[in-house]
Each structure stands twice: as structure tokens, then as C-alpha cells.
PDB file of C-alpha atoms in Angstrom:
ATOM      1  CA  ASN A  41      89.741 140.446 184.384  1.00 46.00           C
ATOM      2  CA  ASP A  42      91.774 138.792 187.129  1.00 47.00           C
ATOM      3  CA  LEU A  43      89.294 139.959 189.978  1.00 44.00           C
ATOM      4  CA  CYS A  44      86.433 138.173 188.169  1.00 44.00           C
ATOM      5  CA  LYS A  45      88.530 134.921 188.410  1.00 47.00           C
ATOM      6  CA  ILE A  46      89.080 135.366 192.088  1.00 47.00           C
ATOM      7  CA  LEU A  47      85.589 136.569 193.214  1.00 48.00           C
ATOM      8  CA  PRO A  48      82.477 134.449 192.686  1.00 51.00           C
ATOM      9  CA  LEU A  49      79.982 136.111 190.488  1.00 51.00           C
ATOM     10  CA  PRO A  50      77.042 137.371 192.447  1.00 57.00           C
ATOM     11  CA  PHE A  51      73.642 135.825 191.628  1.00 67.00           C
ATOM     12  CA  ARG A  52      70.983 137.898 190.019  1.00 74.00           C
ATOM     13  CA  ASN A  53      68.198 138.729 192.376  1.00 82.00           C
ATOM     14  CA  GLU A  54      65.275 136.994 190.670  1.00 84.00           C
ATOM     15  CA  ILE A  55      62.615 138.336 193.117  1.00 88.00           C
ATOM     16  CA  PHE A  56      63.593 142.008 192.627  1.00 89.00           C
ATOM     17  CA  ARG A  57      60.398 143.905 191.915  1.00 91.00           C
ATOM     18  CA  GLU A  58      61.706 145.088 188.527  1.00 90.00           C
ATOM     19  CA  ASN A  59      63.553 141.928 187.563  1.00 90.00           C
ATOM     20  CA  ASP A  60      61.597 141.666 184.357  1.00 90.00           C
ATOM     21  CA  LYS A  61      62.744 145.141 183.301  1.00 89.00           C
ATOM     22  CA  THR A  62      66.469 144.649 184.265  1.00 90.00           C
ATOM     23  CA  ILE A  63      68.857 143.641 181.620  1.00 89.00           C
ATOM     24  CA  ILE A  64      72.191 143.724 183.316  1.00 87.00           C
ATOM     25  CA  ASP A  65      73.247 140.523 185.238  1.00 86.00           C
ATOM     26  CA  ASN A  66      76.447 141.445 187.108  1.00 84.00           C
ATOM     27  CA  VAL A  67      77.972 144.764 188.247  1.00 86.00           C
ATOM     28  CA  PHE A  68      81.429 145.299 189.814  1.00 88.00           C
ATOM     29  CA  TYR A  69      82.293 148.404 191.711  1.00 88.00           C
ATOM     30  CA  PHE A  70      85.902 149.409 192.145  1.00 91.00           C
ATOM     31  CA  ALA A  71      86.828 151.839 194.965  1.00 88.00           C
ATOM     32  CA  ILE A  72      89.546 153.802 193.241  1.00 89.00           C
ATOM     33  CA  GLU A  73      90.645 156.951 195.151  1.00 82.00           C
ATOM     34  CA  ASN A  74      93.322 158.114 192.695  1.00 86.00           C
ATOM     35  CA  SER A  75      91.569 159.774 189.823  1.00 87.00           C
ATOM     36  CA  ASP A  76      94.624 159.341 187.533  1.00 90.00           C
ATOM     37  CA  ALA A  77      94.644 155.603 188.043  1.00 92.00           C
ATOM     38  CA  LEU A  78      90.902 155.530 187.505  1.00 93.00           C
ATOM     39  CA  PHE A  79      91.387 157.266 184.154  1.00 95.00           C
ATOM     40  CA  ALA A  80      94.079 154.914 183.136  1.00 94.00           C
ATOM     41  CA  ARG A  81      91.796 151.980 183.721  1.00 96.00           C
ATOM     42  CA  TYR A  82      89.128 153.474 181.813  1.00 96.00           C
ATOM     43  CA  ARG A  83      91.287 154.182 178.813  1.00 95.00           C
ATOM     44  CA  ALA A  84      92.427 150.487 179.092  1.00 96.00           C
ATOM     45  CA  ASP A  85      88.656 149.475 178.797  1.00 95.00           C
ATOM     46  CA  GLU A  86      88.756 148.001 182.342  1.00 95.00           C
ATOM     47  CA  LEU A  87      85.907 150.380 183.359  1.00 95.00           C
ATOM     48  CA  ASP A  88      82.785 151.143 181.482  1.00 95.00           C
ATOM     49  CA  PHE A  89      81.717 154.111 183.671  1.00 95.00           C
ATOM     50  CA  THR A  90      83.411 156.505 186.125  1.00 95.00           C
ATOM     51  CA  THR A  91      81.934 158.697 188.882  1.00 89.00           C
ATOM     52  CA  ASN A  92      84.692 161.248 188.428  1.00 86.00           C
ATOM     53  CA  ILE A  93      87.647 162.367 186.267  1.00 89.00           C
ATOM     54  CA  PRO A  94      91.120 163.858 186.860  1.00 87.00           C
ATOM     55  CA  LEU A  95      90.469 167.473 186.453  1.00 80.00           C
ATOM     56  CA  ARG A  96      94.065 168.216 185.292  1.00 81.00           C
ATOM     57  CA  GLN A  97      93.414 166.168 182.238  1.00 89.00           C
ATOM     58  CA  LEU A  98      90.016 167.705 181.482  1.00 88.00           C
ATOM     59  CA  ASP A  99      91.276 169.376 178.213  1.00 88.00           C
ATOM     60  CA  TYR A 100      92.797 166.145 177.069  1.00 93.00           C
ATOM     61  CA  ILE A 101      89.562 164.282 177.878  1.00 94.00           C
ATOM     62  CA  LYS A 102      87.462 166.841 176.066  1.00 91.00           C
ATOM     63  CA  ALA A 103      89.756 166.655 172.985  1.00 93.00           C
ATOM     64  CA  THR A 104      90.159 162.920 172.869  1.00 95.00           C
ATOM     65  CA  LEU A 105      86.916 161.482 174.293  1.00 95.00           C
ATOM     66  CA  PRO A 106      84.309 164.237 173.584  1.00 93.00           C
ATOM     67  CA  ASN A 107      81.497 161.580 173.287  1.00 94.00           C
ATOM     68  CA  ASP A 108      82.453 159.763 176.484  1.00 96.00           C
ATOM     69  CA  PHE A 109      82.639 162.832 178.694  1.00 94.00           C
ATOM     70  CA  ILE A 110      79.281 163.920 180.264  1.00 93.00           C
ATOM     71  CA  ALA A 111      79.000 166.922 182.619  1.00 89.00           C
ATOM     72  CA  SER A 112      75.525 167.993 183.922  1.00 88.00           C
ATOM     73  CA  PRO A 113      74.111 170.160 186.751  1.00 84.00           C
ATOM     74  CA  TYR A 114      74.539 168.545 190.188  1.00 89.00           C
ATOM     75  CA  LEU A 115      72.846 169.459 193.500  1.00 93.00           C
ATOM     76  CA  GLY A 116      76.040 170.187 195.434  1.00 94.00           C
ATOM     77  CA  SER A 117      78.227 172.954 196.857  1.00 96.00           C
ATOM     78  CA  TYR A 118      81.955 172.917 197.400  1.00 96.00           C
ATOM     79  CA  TYR A 119      82.945 175.132 200.341  1.00 98.00           C
ATOM     80  CA  TYR A 120      85.715 175.936 202.991  1.00 98.00           C
ATOM     81  CA  GLY A 121      84.542 175.638 206.488  1.00 98.00           C
ATOM     82  CA  LEU A 122      85.933 177.813 209.315  1.00 98.00           C
ATOM     83  CA  ASN A 123      86.197 176.671 212.898  1.00 98.00           C
ATOM     84  CA  VAL A 124      84.321 179.290 214.714  1.00 98.00           C
ATOM     85  CA  THR A 125      84.729 177.809 218.163  1.00 97.00           C
ATOM     86  CA  ARG A 126      88.291 179.082 218.621  1.00 96.00           C
ATOM     87  CA  PRO A 127      90.582 181.792 217.474  1.00 96.00           C
ATOM     88  CA  PRO A 128      91.154 183.309 214.998  1.00 97.00           C
ATOM     89  CA  PHE A 129      87.584 182.866 213.760  1.00 98.00           C
ATOM     90  CA  LYS A 130      85.693 182.907 217.072  1.00 97.00           C
ATOM     91  CA  ASP A 131      83.554 185.998 217.471  1.00 96.00           C
ATOM     92  CA  ALA A 132      85.375 187.402 214.228  1.00 97.00           C
ATOM     93  CA  PRO A 133      82.646 187.631 211.466  1.00 96.00           C
ATOM     94  CA  GLU A 134      84.484 190.428 209.792  1.00 96.00           C
ATOM     95  CA  LEU A 135      87.669 188.401 209.451  1.00 98.00           C
ATOM     96  CA  ARG A 136      85.697 185.544 208.073  1.00 98.00           C
ATOM     97  CA  LEU A 137      84.068 187.863 205.563  1.00 98.00           C
ATOM     98  CA  ALA A 138      87.441 189.346 204.528  1.00 98.00           C
ATOM     99  CA  LEU A 139      88.585 185.762 203.598  1.00 98.00           C
ATOM    100  CA  ALA A 140      85.322 185.111 201.710  1.00 98.00           C
ATOM    101  CA  MET A 141      85.519 188.308 199.721  1.00 98.00           C
ATOM    102  CA  ALA A 142      89.132 187.783 198.709  1.00 98.00           C
ATOM    103  CA  VAL A 143      88.472 184.427 196.962  1.00 97.00           C
ATOM    104  CA  ASP A 144      88.295 184.816 193.180  1.00 95.00           C
ATOM    105  CA  ARG A 145      85.667 182.143 192.328  1.00 96.00           C
ATOM    106  CA  GLU A 146      85.600 182.829 188.629  1.00 94.00           C
ATOM    107  CA  ILE A 147      89.238 182.169 188.420  1.00 92.00           C
ATOM    108  CA  ILE A 148      88.918 178.895 190.282  1.00 93.00           C
ATOM    109  CA  THR A 149      85.950 177.674 188.045  1.00 92.00           C
ATOM    110  CA  ASP A 150      87.454 178.918 184.756  1.00 89.00           C
ATOM    111  CA  LYS A 151      91.079 178.135 185.250  1.00 85.00           C
ATOM    112  CA  LEU A 152      91.249 175.311 187.822  1.00 82.00           C
ATOM    113  CA  SER A 153      88.261 173.104 187.485  1.00 74.00           C
ATOM    114  CA  GLY A 154      86.868 174.107 184.126  1.00 71.00           C
ATOM    115  CA  ALA A 155      84.138 171.453 183.854  1.00 78.00           C
ATOM    116  CA  GLY A 156      81.294 173.939 184.011  1.00 83.00           C
ATOM    117  CA  GLU A 157      81.199 174.527 187.842  1.00 90.00           C
ATOM    118  CA  VAL A 158      79.291 177.667 188.838  1.00 91.00           C
ATOM    119  CA  PRO A 159      80.971 180.192 191.105  1.00 95.00           C
ATOM    120  CA  ALA A 160      79.044 180.205 194.488  1.00 96.00           C
ATOM    121  CA  TYR A 161      78.501 183.388 196.363  1.00 97.00           C
ATOM    122  CA  GLY A 162      75.493 181.877 198.286  1.00 97.00           C
ATOM    123  CA  TRP A 163      75.114 178.565 200.040  1.00 97.00           C
ATOM    124  CA  VAL A 164      72.101 176.854 198.403  1.00 96.00           C
ATOM    125  CA  PRO A 165      72.488 175.884 194.693  1.00 93.00           C
ATOM    126  CA  PRO A 166      69.533 176.240 192.334  1.00 90.00           C
ATOM    127  CA  VAL A 167      66.613 174.229 193.739  1.00 89.00           C
ATOM    128  CA  GLN A 168      62.890 174.157 193.011  1.00 85.00           C
ATOM    129  CA  GLY A 169      60.698 176.585 194.850  1.00 90.00           C
ATOM    130  CA  TYR A 170      63.612 178.680 196.200  1.00 94.00           C
ATOM    131  CA  THR A 171      65.225 181.982 195.361  1.00 95.00           C
ATOM    132  CA  GLN A 172      68.984 181.841 195.622  1.00 95.00           C
ATOM    133  CA  GLN A 173      70.552 184.207 198.143  1.00 97.00           C
ATOM    134  CA  GLN A 174      73.744 186.185 197.530  1.00 95.00           C
ATOM    135  CA  PRO A 175      75.552 188.895 199.558  1.00 96.00           C
ATOM    136  CA  GLU A 176      75.478 192.428 197.951  1.00 95.00           C
ATOM    137  CA  TRP A 177      79.247 192.169 197.328  1.00 97.00           C
ATOM    138  CA  ALA A 178      78.691 189.258 194.922  1.00 96.00           C
ATOM    139  CA  ASN A 179      77.931 191.804 192.168  1.00 95.00           C
ATOM    140  CA  TRP A 180      80.947 193.964 192.804  1.00 97.00           C
ATOM    141  CA  THR A 181      84.141 193.917 190.729  1.00 96.00           C
ATOM    142  CA  ALA A 182      86.990 191.885 191.981  1.00 95.00           C
ATOM    143  CA  GLU A 183      88.880 195.094 192.734  1.00 96.00           C
ATOM    144  CA  GLN A 184      86.090 196.312 194.929  1.00 97.00           C
ATOM    145  CA  ARG A 185      85.837 193.024 196.770  1.00 97.00           C
ATOM    146  CA  HIS A 186      89.497 192.980 197.398  1.00 98.00           C
ATOM    147  CA  ALA A 187      89.572 196.480 198.650  1.00 98.00           C
ATOM    148  CA  GLU A 188      86.852 195.771 201.172  1.00 98.00           C
ATOM    149  CA  ALA A 189      88.432 192.435 202.154  1.00 98.00           C
ATOM    150  CA  ARG A 190      91.665 194.436 202.965  1.00 98.00           C
ATOM    151  CA  ARG A 191      89.817 196.887 204.966  1.00 98.00           C
ATOM    152  CA  LEU A 192      88.017 194.196 207.038  1.00 98.00           C
ATOM    153  CA  TYR A 193      91.368 192.283 207.391  1.00 98.00           C
ATOM    154  CA  ALA A 194      93.037 195.423 208.810  1.00 98.00           C
ATOM    155  CA  ALA A 195      90.111 196.180 211.130  1.00 97.00           C
ATOM    156  CA  ALA A 196      90.456 192.695 212.515  1.00 97.00           C
ATOM    157  CA  GLY A 197      94.020 193.552 213.586  1.00 96.00           C
ATOM    158  CA  TYR A 198      95.970 191.918 210.713  1.00 97.00           C
ATOM    159  CA  GLY A 199      98.508 193.324 208.236  1.00 95.00           C
ATOM    160  CA  PRO A 200     101.989 193.255 206.828  1.00 94.00           C
ATOM    161  CA  ASP A 201     103.492 193.278 210.311  1.00 94.00           C
ATOM    162  CA  ASN A 202     100.983 190.927 211.813  1.00 96.00           C
ATOM    163  CA  PRO A 203      99.808 188.465 209.099  1.00 97.00           C
ATOM    164  CA  LEU A 204      97.074 186.036 209.787  1.00 98.00           C
ATOM    165  CA  VAL A 205      98.515 182.463 209.880  1.00 97.00           C
ATOM    166  CA  LEU A 206      96.181 179.704 208.874  1.00 97.00           C
ATOM    167  CA  GLU A 207      96.192 175.893 208.264  1.00 97.00           C
ATOM    168  CA  ILE A 208      94.011 174.457 205.427  1.00 98.00           C
ATOM    169  CA  LEU A 209      92.991 170.861 206.099  1.00 97.00           C
ATOM    170  CA  TYR A 210      91.820 168.768 203.141  1.00 96.00           C
ATOM    171  CA  ASN A 211      91.392 165.021 202.466  1.00 95.00           C
ATOM    172  CA  THR A 212      93.942 163.317 200.250  1.00 90.00           C
ATOM    173  CA  SER A 213      93.107 164.173 196.548  1.00 86.00           C
ATOM    174  CA  GLN A 214      95.011 165.957 193.795  1.00 84.00           C
ATOM    175  CA  GLU A 215      92.013 168.061 193.035  1.00 86.00           C
ATOM    176  CA  HIS A 216      91.512 169.256 196.659  1.00 93.00           C
ATOM    177  CA  LYS A 217      95.235 169.980 196.902  1.00 94.00           C
ATOM    178  CA  ARG A 218      95.372 172.054 193.685  1.00 92.00           C
ATOM    179  CA  LEU A 219      92.384 174.094 194.945  1.00 94.00           C
ATOM    180  CA  ALA A 220      93.953 174.663 198.422  1.00 96.00           C
ATOM    181  CA  ILE A 221      97.188 175.832 196.839  1.00 96.00           C
ATOM    182  CA  ALA A 222      95.213 178.237 194.581  1.00 96.00           C
ATOM    183  CA  ILE A 223      93.148 179.743 197.447  1.00 97.00           C
ATOM    184  CA  SER A 224      96.225 180.063 199.645  1.00 97.00           C
ATOM    185  CA  ALA A 225      97.919 181.976 196.945  1.00 97.00           C
ATOM    186  CA  ILE A 226      94.859 184.215 196.536  1.00 97.00           C
ATOM    187  CA  TRP A 227      94.787 184.892 200.231  1.00 98.00           C
ATOM    188  CA  LYS A 228      98.491 185.678 200.238  1.00 98.00           C
ATOM    189  CA  GLN A 229      98.270 187.996 197.209  1.00 97.00           C
ATOM    190  CA  VAL A 230      95.107 189.858 198.323  1.00 98.00           C
ATOM    191  CA  LEU A 231      95.465 190.043 201.994  1.00 98.00           C
ATOM    192  CA  GLY A 232      99.075 188.728 202.997  1.00 97.00           C
ATOM    193  CA  VAL A 233      97.814 185.566 204.731  1.00 98.00           C
ATOM    194  CA  GLU A 234     100.413 182.880 205.559  1.00 97.00           C
ATOM    195  CA  THR A 235      99.035 179.415 205.093  1.00 97.00           C
ATOM    196  CA  ARG A 236     100.079 175.761 205.638  1.00 96.00           C
ATOM    197  CA  LEU A 237      98.449 172.935 203.794  1.00 97.00           C
ATOM    198  CA  LEU A 238      97.751 169.705 205.597  1.00 96.00           C
ATOM    199  CA  ASN A 239      96.124 166.597 203.987  1.00 95.00           C
ATOM    200  CA  GLN A 240      94.793 163.607 205.810  1.00 95.00           C
ATOM    201  CA  GLU A 241      93.274 160.295 204.752  1.00 95.00           C
ATOM    202  CA  TRP A 242      89.399 160.408 204.608  1.00 93.00           C
ATOM    203  CA  LYS A 243      88.540 158.710 207.950  1.00 94.00           C
ATOM    204  CA  VAL A 244      91.167 160.756 209.874  1.00 95.00           C
ATOM    205  CA  PHE A 245      90.086 163.893 208.149  1.00 95.00           C
ATOM    206  CA  LEU A 246      86.527 163.475 209.191  1.00 94.00           C
ATOM    207  CA  GLN A 247      87.377 162.804 212.825  1.00 93.00           C
ATOM    208  CA  THR A 248      89.810 165.820 212.890  1.00 94.00           C
ATOM    209  CA  ARG A 249      86.956 168.085 211.594  1.00 94.00           C
ATOM    210  CA  ALA A 250      84.300 166.698 213.970  1.00 92.00           C
ATOM    211  CA  LEU A 251      86.609 167.216 217.067  1.00 91.00           C
ATOM    212  CA  ARG A 252      87.217 170.766 216.223  1.00 92.00           C
ATOM    213  CA  ALA A 253      90.217 170.793 218.594  1.00 89.00           C
ATOM    214  CA  GLU A 254      92.785 171.796 215.997  1.00 87.00           C
ATOM    215  CA  THR A 255      91.114 172.694 212.759  1.00 95.00           C
ATOM    216  CA  MET A 256      91.144 176.267 211.399  1.00 97.00           C
ATOM    217  CA  VAL A 257      90.033 175.971 207.736  1.00 98.00           C
ATOM    218  CA  PHE A 258      88.865 172.717 206.162  1.00 97.00           C
ATOM    219  CA  ARG A 259      87.651 171.863 202.796  1.00 97.00           C
ATOM    220  CA  SER A 260      84.196 170.204 202.340  1.00 96.00           C
ATOM    221  CA  GLY A 261      81.378 169.776 200.012  1.00 95.00           C
ATOM    222  CA  TRP A 262      77.717 168.926 200.468  1.00 96.00           C
ATOM    223  CA  ILE A 263      75.488 167.017 198.179  1.00 93.00           C
ATOM    224  CA  GLY A 264      71.822 167.518 198.553  1.00 93.00           C
ATOM    225  CA  ASP A 265      69.789 164.402 199.576  1.00 89.00           C
ATOM    226  CA  TYR A 266      66.747 165.824 197.840  1.00 89.00           C
ATOM    227  CA  ASN A 267      65.830 168.746 195.588  1.00 89.00           C
ATOM    228  CA  ASP A 268      64.992 171.300 198.316  1.00 92.00           C
ATOM    229  CA  ALA A 269      66.815 174.018 200.089  1.00 95.00           C
ATOM    230  CA  ASN A 270      66.372 172.458 203.409  1.00 96.00           C
ATOM    231  CA  THR A 271      68.941 169.760 202.743  1.00 95.00           C
ATOM    232  CA  PHE A 272      71.517 172.474 202.659  1.00 97.00           C
ATOM    233  CA  ALA A 273      70.143 174.762 205.319  1.00 97.00           C
ATOM    234  CA  ASP A 274      69.930 171.917 207.883  1.00 97.00           C
ATOM    235  CA  LEU A 275      73.637 171.357 207.703  1.00 97.00           C
ATOM    236  CA  LEU A 276      74.389 174.433 209.623  1.00 97.00           C
ATOM    237  CA  HIS A 277      71.743 173.911 212.422  1.00 98.00           C
ATOM    238  CA  SER A 278      73.469 174.077 215.767  1.00 97.00           C
ATOM    239  CA  GLU A 279      72.460 170.585 216.586  1.00 96.00           C
ATOM    240  CA  ASN A 280      73.494 168.910 213.295  1.00 96.00           C
ATOM    241  CA  ALA A 281      76.365 166.634 214.136  1.00 94.00           C
ATOM    242  CA  GLN A 282      77.909 167.484 210.702  1.00 94.00           C
ATOM    243  CA  ASN A 283      78.122 171.271 211.499  1.00 97.00           C
ATOM    244  CA  ASP A 284      81.836 170.979 211.774  1.00 96.00           C
ATOM    245  CA  SER A 285      82.353 174.688 211.860  1.00 97.00           C
ATOM    246  CA  GLY A 286      80.589 174.763 215.337  1.00 97.00           C
ATOM    247  CA  TRP A 287      78.553 177.797 214.281  1.00 98.00           C
ATOM    248  CA  VAL A 288      75.497 178.535 216.492  1.00 98.00           C
ATOM    249  CA  ASN A 289      72.808 181.208 215.707  1.00 98.00           C
ATOM    250  CA  ALA A 290      69.466 181.081 217.662  1.00 98.00           C
ATOM    251  CA  ARG A 291      67.550 182.875 214.926  1.00 98.00           C
ATOM    252  CA  TYR A 292      68.948 180.724 212.211  1.00 98.00           C
ATOM    253  CA  ASP A 293      67.795 177.644 214.145  1.00 98.00           C
ATOM    254  CA  GLU A 294      64.417 179.208 214.801  1.00 98.00           C
ATOM    255  CA  LEU A 295      63.788 179.859 211.116  1.00 98.00           C
ATOM    256  CA  LEU A 296      64.700 176.233 210.111  1.00 98.00           C
ATOM    257  CA  GLU A 297      62.339 174.999 212.737  1.00 97.00           C
ATOM    258  CA  LEU A 298      59.546 177.299 211.467  1.00 98.00           C
ATOM    259  CA  ALA A 299      60.204 176.144 207.865  1.00 97.00           C
ATOM    260  CA  ALA A 300      59.881 172.520 209.086  1.00 95.00           C
ATOM    261  CA  VAL A 301      56.326 172.795 210.068  1.00 95.00           C
ATOM    262  CA  ASP A 302      54.819 175.362 207.753  1.00 94.00           C
ATOM    263  CA  ILE A 303      52.839 173.775 204.964  1.00 92.00           C
ATOM    264  CA  ASN A 304      52.576 177.100 202.986  1.00 94.00           C
ATOM    265  CA  GLN A 305      55.480 176.625 200.565  1.00 93.00           C
ATOM    266  CA  GLN A 306      55.942 180.337 199.815  1.00 95.00           C
ATOM    267  CA  GLN A 307      56.237 181.128 203.512  1.00 97.00           C
ATOM    268  CA  ARG A 308      58.445 178.104 204.097  1.00 96.00           C
ATOM    269  CA  ALA A 309      60.780 179.392 201.366  1.00 96.00           C
ATOM    270  CA  GLN A 310      60.914 182.838 202.983  1.00 97.00           C
ATOM    271  CA  TYR A 311      61.983 181.359 206.273  1.00 98.00           C
ATOM    272  CA  LEU A 312      64.790 179.432 204.529  1.00 98.00           C
ATOM    273  CA  GLN A 313      65.876 182.427 202.513  1.00 98.00           C
ATOM    274  CA  GLU A 314      66.096 184.662 205.673  1.00 98.00           C
ATOM    275  CA  ALA A 315      68.189 181.851 207.236  1.00 98.00           C
ATOM    276  CA  GLU A 316      70.565 181.858 204.383  1.00 98.00           C
ATOM    277  CA  ARG A 317      70.913 185.604 204.500  1.00 98.00           C
ATOM    278  CA  ILE A 318      71.934 185.257 208.246  1.00 98.00           C
ATOM    279  CA  LEU A 319      74.409 182.611 207.296  1.00 98.00           C
ATOM    280  CA  LEU A 320      76.039 184.740 204.661  1.00 98.00           C
ATOM    281  CA  ALA A 321      76.301 187.668 206.897  1.00 97.00           C
ATOM    282  CA  GLU A 322      78.247 185.680 209.580  1.00 97.00           C
ATOM    283  CA  MET A 323      80.171 183.543 207.025  1.00 97.00           C
ATOM    284  CA  PRO A 324      81.083 180.394 209.074  1.00 98.00           C
ATOM    285  CA  ILE A 325      81.493 178.771 205.771  1.00 98.00           C
ATOM    286  CA  ILE A 326      82.991 180.016 202.468  1.00 98.00           C
ATOM    287  CA  PRO A 327      80.921 178.737 199.450  1.00 98.00           C
ATOM    288  CA  ILE A 328      83.368 178.352 196.464  1.00 97.00           C
ATOM    289  CA  TYR A 329      81.489 176.721 193.669  1.00 96.00           C
ATOM    290  CA  PHE A 330      78.432 174.643 192.811  1.00 95.00           C
ATOM    291  CA  TYR A 331      79.186 171.170 191.425  1.00 92.00           C
ATOM    292  CA  VAL A 332      78.535 169.598 188.184  1.00 90.00           C
ATOM    293  CA  SER A 333      78.549 165.667 187.918  1.00 91.00           C
ATOM    294  CA  LYS A 334      81.431 164.436 185.758  1.00 91.00           C
ATOM    295  CA  HIS A 335      81.433 161.127 184.099  1.00 94.00           C
ATOM    296  CA  LEU A 336      83.123 159.040 181.495  1.00 96.00           C
ATOM    297  CA  VAL A 337      80.823 156.607 179.982  1.00 96.00           C
ATOM    298  CA  LYS A 338      81.697 154.139 177.315  1.00 96.00           C
ATOM    299  CA  PRO A 339      79.681 154.324 174.141  1.00 96.00           C
ATOM    300  CA  TRP A 340      78.429 150.729 174.618  1.00 96.00           C
ATOM    301  CA  VAL A 341      76.769 151.703 178.035  1.00 95.00           C
ATOM    302  CA  GLY A 342      73.002 152.109 177.336  1.00 95.00           C
ATOM    303  CA  GLY A 343      70.426 153.666 179.638  1.00 94.00           C
ATOM    304  CA  PHE A 344      72.507 156.319 181.319  1.00 93.00           C
ATOM    305  CA  VAL A 345      70.539 159.568 181.935  1.00 92.00           C
ATOM    306  CA  PRO A 346      72.070 162.444 183.876  1.00 90.00           C
ATOM    307  CA  ASN A 347      70.022 163.958 186.639  1.00 86.00           C
ATOM    308  CA  ILE A 348      70.518 166.653 189.352  1.00 84.00           C
ATOM    309  CA  ILE A 349      70.887 164.205 192.242  1.00 85.00           C
ATOM    310  CA  ASP A 350      73.378 162.142 190.086  1.00 88.00           C
ATOM    311  CA  HIS A 351      71.766 158.903 191.162  1.00 87.00           C
ATOM    312  CA  THR A 352      72.274 156.145 188.548  1.00 89.00           C
ATOM    313  CA  TYR A 353      70.749 152.825 189.116  1.00 88.00           C
ATOM    314  CA  THR A 354      72.371 149.960 187.435  1.00 86.00           C
ATOM    315  CA  LYS A 355      69.094 148.297 186.913  1.00 88.00           C
ATOM    316  CA  ASP A 356      68.518 150.986 184.250  1.00 92.00           C
ATOM    317  CA  LEU A 357      71.743 150.299 182.503  1.00 93.00           C
ATOM    318  CA  TYR A 358      72.678 147.834 179.871  1.00 92.00           C
ATOM    319  CA  ILE A 359      75.671 146.895 177.649  1.00 92.00           C
ATOM    320  CA  LEU A 360      75.392 147.152 174.002  1.00 92.00           C
ATOM    321  CA  ALA A 361      77.153 144.667 171.664  1.00 89.00           C
ATOM    322  CA  HIS A 362      80.641 146.029 170.678  1.00 87.00           C
TER     323      HIS A 362
END
């Protein structure tokens, strides 16, 4: 394509330790933020592999490109963070719980995303050597959850004459926008919450979250760095720079520190499980769903193997004659 004519082709690294096992010579990565534009280029055969898809075209993709579309379990959680360092969420775990209980995760995963995402009532996705934790109300009916959410909402001082007014912050993306619209509609219907949606470009979005000066609710996601519960638990440690909710719990921190030095894997898991139960009781974040990886892969791409970390090394890929 035209870009190849402009940019010099990179030289193959002949001293790479697995050079003799590597088939592919050149790789071009394209940073395409708009998923619709990405899909258009894929359909035009300008891309061989995508790291995402436009969710609103998922049904069309499944119908027309069933062999190209690959979805598989992924070590990640999509969630909404709540700024607990200032009102309305400061010292208000019942209000935070009311919002969490009001969210219909099954509707979101079945109707909005629909790629196989799993509704998340806990924070840690399925990982080895760990028993997932859930609040008791995860097994209630939607009607029971909504009734309790309304009770907690009223107990926090909110109602028809005094609705909670929130701002949902998300980074620019059609998928994040659609989900924010859906959750704001759910909160309005179940509790009467008034919401305003605000999107920001990625760098500004991260700065706004980190400062915590103005944020109320912000969308986020966390992808595990390794197949262990600690990679999720550590995000909410009070000294973690990415703990953008500002949540602090001394016992939670203590449990993570105990888990970090205990070589008994069963005891270590128990520490982390107790920590997650504390997190879910105080609800500084609202888990929404567990991710699946979603790729479009041309039939002439060989060597692609889905994995829970979703790490694909181009040294393992090759292009078949076509």
C-alpha cells in the first residue's frame, strides 16, 4: 500500500534467538482508534489481523465472516470506578452498593456486547488457584436486586424529589459510549438517577481520572498481566498509583501484603479471597463483565493460537499463499 512506499521496510533481526524458527519478515502495525474504520480496512484486505471489532456490527460479522471471527476467554474485567474521595461517594458504601445492584449485567452482555462476555458480580475473573468471590445478591433475581437498590438509595437520602446527579466519564469510543448510555438508562429507570455523559481523548481521560478533582463515575478496564488473582487485587491497594477511585482500606492492604510473602498457595489464595470480599462489600468499583478477546483473522494467517492473556507474537505467525 501507499504507506509501504513511504516508509523504509524494517530489516529482519538476524540475531534474534529464534530467527531460524521465524517465517515472517515484515510487520506493520496501524493505530486505528475508530473500530468502524478498522473493520472497513479489514474488509478491503488492507489488514490481515485486528485486535478488536465494532460491536454494533457483531451480528453482521458473525453472519458474513464466521470463519474470520475468533472470540476466546480473556483475563480482563470491565468496570466502572467511583471516586470515593469526595461526595457523593465519600463515606457512602450503601449508595455505591445501590448503583452496583441496579446494573443489569445480563442485559448488557446479551444485548449490548453479545460476543460472549460474562456478567461480573465479582472483581477477579477465573484464574488458576483461586475461588471467585461474589456478593450474596449476585444470585438474587433482578427484581430482588432492584428492590434492595431502591431501599439503599432512599436510605442514602435520595429519591424522586432529590435525585442523585452523576457524571459518567469515558474515553472516546463508540462501544464505551453505548455502554454508558445503557447504564445511565438503567440507573434512571431503577433508581431515578440523573446522569450526564462526558467523553475525553485517552491521554486527557487518564489525567482526569488520576487527579480525582472532578471525576464521579469513570469507565475502566483491567487486563491481568499474569494468570493470578494478585494482578487484579493489587490495583485497589491504597498505594497503587492506578487506584483512581482513591479507595483506602487498611485490612485490604494488610491482606495483600500477607499474600505477597506467603509461600503456602492455599493460604495465599484465602488472603486474596478475603480481600476481594472486603472490596465487594465497600464497592469502590462496579464490576460489569469479564472480557473475551475478539479478533478478525484472515484465513491466510497461520500460527494464530488464542490464549487467556491474548498475547500474540508475530514470530509465531506466517502468511499462507493466497
